[in-house]
Amino acid sequence: MTQAAGEFVGALSFQALTGHPVHSDILSVEEENAMGHINLARWADQIIIAPATANMIGKMANGIADDLLSTLYLAAECPVSVAPAMNQAMWAKPVVQQNISNLKQQGVRFIGPAAGDQACGEVGLGRMSEPEDICNRGLAGRDGILNGVKFLISAGPTREALDPVRYITNRSSGKMGYALAEAAQSLGAEVTLVSGPVTMSPPFGVDMIPVESAQQMYDQIMPRADQSDVYIGTAAVADYRPKDLAMHKIKKQGDQMQIALQKNPDIVASVAALQEGRPFVVGFAAETDDLEQYAQNKMQQKNLDMIAANWVGQADSGFDSDRNALQVYWNNGSQMLPTASKRQLAEDLLHLIIVRINEKNTT
Ligand code: PMT
């Protein structure tokens, strides 16, 4: 506990509830041993700082070690996660965001913050994530069931340029693909995420390759596909792009205009058609009607091992929503994953994928 934490809740309460000693002072850690704080840092398998104030994040980002917690962070070699909690205006301050960005680049993992009512009476981003969420996310990385498995995941929309200022795109936010990347990484996988333009930061520990168009996505995915164990096509890839890219801004013409479109390469089908080094291939299907029929057809036509179908154009599922529901199909099987957070669905889908891969390997 930091000194500020001790002013909110007494160390004795923590000690009584957890049944473990509470450390708060550099010099009182293992009193007989002046190196107690170093031993404590070595002892930890993982450090989770929750709640982390703007002050603590600032100290961590700038190498300041003036109390037990900031000293432990500097001395630690284990993974470190931070669950920020602060007023929404403090969270939005560029200096705080810069500190967070620096820490992320150094491998510190951020859990939250969440949005909503704040202790100060304001509303916005900055609430500490729910303790259960912090525990689940913090402990997930220790599961390791995907240790060493290489995942290649596409996410987000593509942008198909018409001229230097306009493009054709869709409503994908990238949330589903990013949730899958985060969940796979936290289960121990090596994850490469090829992402269309979205506003989210890449999940901790994931190698993210930004792209804009379907052709660029294809160019980044194909050389990596045969090096991967699993490919998941979550991206909403444009089926067509403007046939001609105007070099200058297209001027207003008559009452109507026509744009000729040309087919884009089908990325997931190309990965599934690999003759050598073909990964386990999972596609997504975004449908507004006849979900099962269209999804099954896509699985057959693109030669996929599995397809996760979701409704789009409805509230609380599909594009941009934080929640979704998936109907998953594979050869001779299917499973409904009912409405839940995209992060939860990502984990559930990964477990289905693991089971199918194991089944395939044993037959
Ligand atoms: O990003 P979010 O806002 O979180 O929304 C998530 C989502 C709705 C985008 C996601 O869950 C989803 O359904 N992704 C697939 C969207 C899509 O393009 O579906 P489709 O039915 O048009 O394509 C079928 C499959 O072919 C998909 O795996 C797609 O990635 C792939 N495809 C399509 C066209 C193309 N040229 N290349 C492809 O690889």
Short mmCIF file of C-alpha atoms in Angstrom, two decimals, residues 14-157:
data_model
loop_
_atom_site.label_atom_id
_atom_site.label_comp_id
_atom_site.label_asym_id
_atom_site.label_seq_id
_atom_site.Cartn_x
_atom_site.Cartn_y
_atom_site.Cartn_z
CA PHE A 14 -6.28 -5.44 4.29
CA GLN A 15 -4.24 -7.71 6.46
CA ALA A 16 -7.31 -9.08 8.24
CA LEU A 17 -9.23 -9.68 4.99
CA THR A 18 -6.39 -11.30 3.04
CA GLY A 19 -4.63 -13.07 5.86
CA HIS A 20 -1.31 -11.80 4.44
CA PRO A 21 1.09 -9.13 5.67
CA VAL A 22 0.74 -5.68 4.11
CA HIS A 23 3.92 -3.90 3.05
CA SER A 24 4.02 -0.14 2.83
CA ASP A 25 7.43 1.13 3.86
CA ILE A 26 10.75 0.49 2.09
CA LEU A 27 12.65 0.24 5.32
CA SER A 28 10.18 -1.95 7.20
CA VAL A 29 10.13 -4.77 4.60
CA GLU A 30 11.83 -7.69 6.32
CA GLU A 31 13.33 -5.45 8.95
CA GLU A 32 16.36 -7.60 9.49
CA ASN A 33 17.24 -7.32 5.78
CA ALA A 34 18.08 -3.94 4.22
CA MET A 35 17.46 -5.48 0.78
CA GLY A 36 13.89 -6.47 1.67
CA HIS A 37 12.32 -4.42 -1.13
CA ILE A 38 14.52 -6.17 -3.72
CA ASN A 39 13.56 -9.57 -2.33
CA LEU A 40 9.89 -8.61 -2.51
CA ALA A 41 10.31 -7.61 -6.19
CA ARG A 42 12.07 -10.93 -6.93
CA TRP A 43 9.40 -12.90 -5.08
CA ALA A 44 6.49 -11.62 -7.19
CA ASP A 45 5.40 -13.63 -10.27
CA GLN A 46 3.37 -10.67 -11.39
CA ILE A 47 2.72 -7.15 -10.13
CA ILE A 48 -0.75 -5.60 -10.48
CA ILE A 49 -1.02 -1.99 -9.38
CA ALA A 50 -4.67 -1.27 -8.62
CA PRO A 51 -5.83 1.43 -8.33
CA ALA A 52 -2.97 3.29 -10.04
CA THR A 53 -3.13 7.08 -9.68
CA ALA A 54 -1.84 9.60 -12.23
CA ASN A 55 0.95 10.28 -9.72
CA MET A 56 2.06 6.63 -9.57
CA ILE A 57 1.89 6.27 -13.38
CA GLY A 58 3.97 9.46 -13.70
CA LYS A 59 6.58 8.13 -11.28
CA MET A 60 6.77 4.78 -13.08
CA ALA A 61 7.15 6.47 -16.48
CA ASN A 62 9.96 8.69 -15.22
CA GLY A 63 11.97 6.25 -13.15
CA ILE A 64 11.15 7.89 -9.81
CA ALA A 65 11.43 5.48 -6.88
CA ASP A 66 10.56 7.33 -3.71
CA ASP A 67 8.31 4.84 -1.92
CA LEU A 68 7.97 1.06 -1.64
CA LEU A 69 5.61 0.58 -4.61
CA SER A 70 7.55 2.73 -7.10
CA THR A 71 10.81 1.10 -5.92
CA LEU A 72 9.32 -2.39 -6.36
CA TYR A 73 8.27 -1.47 -9.91
CA LEU A 74 11.81 -0.35 -10.77
CA ALA A 75 13.35 -3.45 -9.25
CA ALA A 76 10.83 -5.90 -10.76
CA GLU A 77 11.59 -8.19 -13.69
CA CYS A 78 8.17 -9.89 -13.77
CA PRO A 79 5.16 -8.73 -15.88
CA VAL A 80 3.52 -5.56 -14.56
CA SER A 81 -0.14 -4.59 -15.02
CA VAL A 82 -1.68 -1.27 -14.11
CA ALA A 83 -5.36 -0.53 -13.46
CA PRO A 84 -5.62 3.26 -13.61
CA ALA A 85 -8.15 5.20 -11.53
CA MET A 86 -8.44 8.96 -11.73
CA ASN A 87 -10.71 11.87 -12.60
CA GLN A 88 -11.73 11.94 -16.28
CA ALA A 89 -9.97 15.28 -16.93
CA MET A 90 -6.76 13.96 -15.37
CA TRP A 91 -7.01 10.83 -17.53
CA ALA A 92 -7.39 12.97 -20.67
CA LYS A 93 -4.35 15.20 -19.91
CA PRO A 94 -1.71 14.80 -22.64
CA VAL A 95 1.08 14.38 -20.09
CA VAL A 96 -0.76 11.44 -18.46
CA GLN A 97 -1.44 9.87 -21.87
CA GLN A 98 2.21 10.34 -22.83
CA ASN A 99 3.32 8.59 -19.63
CA ILE A 100 0.93 5.72 -20.37
CA SER A 101 2.12 5.44 -23.95
CA ASN A 102 5.77 5.33 -22.75
CA LEU A 103 4.97 2.62 -20.21
CA LYS A 104 3.03 0.57 -22.81
CA GLN A 105 6.04 0.71 -25.11
CA GLN A 106 8.14 -0.62 -22.24
CA GLY A 107 5.77 -3.60 -21.88
CA VAL A 108 3.57 -2.45 -19.00
CA ARG A 109 0.04 -3.77 -19.49
CA PHE A 110 -2.96 -1.51 -18.84
CA ILE A 111 -6.28 -2.90 -17.61
CA GLY A 112 -9.00 -0.26 -18.12
CA PRO A 113 -9.90 2.32 -17.05
CA ALA A 114 -13.68 1.95 -17.33
CA ALA A 115 -16.12 4.75 -18.07
CA GLY A 116 -18.99 5.87 -15.84
CA ASP A 117 -19.78 7.74 -12.61
CA GLN A 118 -16.71 8.86 -10.72
CA ALA A 119 -16.14 9.36 -6.98
CA CYS A 120 -15.72 13.12 -7.62
CA GLY A 121 -19.25 13.32 -9.10
CA GLU A 122 -18.12 13.63 -12.71
CA VAL A 123 -18.83 11.12 -15.46
CA GLY A 124 -16.30 9.79 -17.96
CA LEU A 125 -13.31 7.57 -18.55
CA GLY A 126 -11.12 7.00 -15.51
CA ARG A 127 -12.98 4.63 -13.16
CA MET A 128 -10.93 1.66 -12.03
CA SER A 129 -11.99 -1.52 -13.86
CA GLU A 130 -14.06 -3.92 -11.80
CA PRO A 131 -11.81 -6.00 -9.44
CA GLU A 132 -13.11 -9.23 -10.98
CA ASP A 133 -12.12 -8.01 -14.43
CA ILE A 134 -8.66 -7.03 -13.16
CA CYS A 135 -8.18 -10.47 -11.60
CA ASN A 136 -9.35 -12.31 -14.71
CA ARG A 137 -7.21 -10.25 -17.05
CA GLY A 138 -4.22 -10.30 -14.73
CA LEU A 139 -4.32 -14.03 -14.14
CA ALA A 140 -5.26 -15.03 -17.70
CA GLY A 141 -1.65 -14.67 -18.87
CA ARG A 142 -0.65 -17.43 -16.48
CA ASP A 143 -2.93 -19.94 -18.12
CA GLY A 144 -0.47 -20.60 -20.93
CA ILE A 145 -2.64 -23.08 -22.87
CA LEU A 146 -1.60 -21.35 -26.10
CA ASN A 147 2.09 -21.07 -25.23
CA GLY A 148 4.13 -20.90 -28.41
CA VAL A 149 1.08 -21.08 -30.73
CA LYS A 150 1.27 -18.49 -33.52
CA PHE A 151 -1.93 -16.56 -34.23
CA LEU A 152 -2.43 -14.25 -37.20
CA ILE A 153 -5.58 -12.14 -36.81
CA SER A 154 -7.12 -9.50 -39.08
CA ALA A 155 -9.29 -6.77 -37.59
CA GLY A 156 -11.15 -3.57 -38.37
CA PRO A 157 -12.43 -2.13 -41.63
#
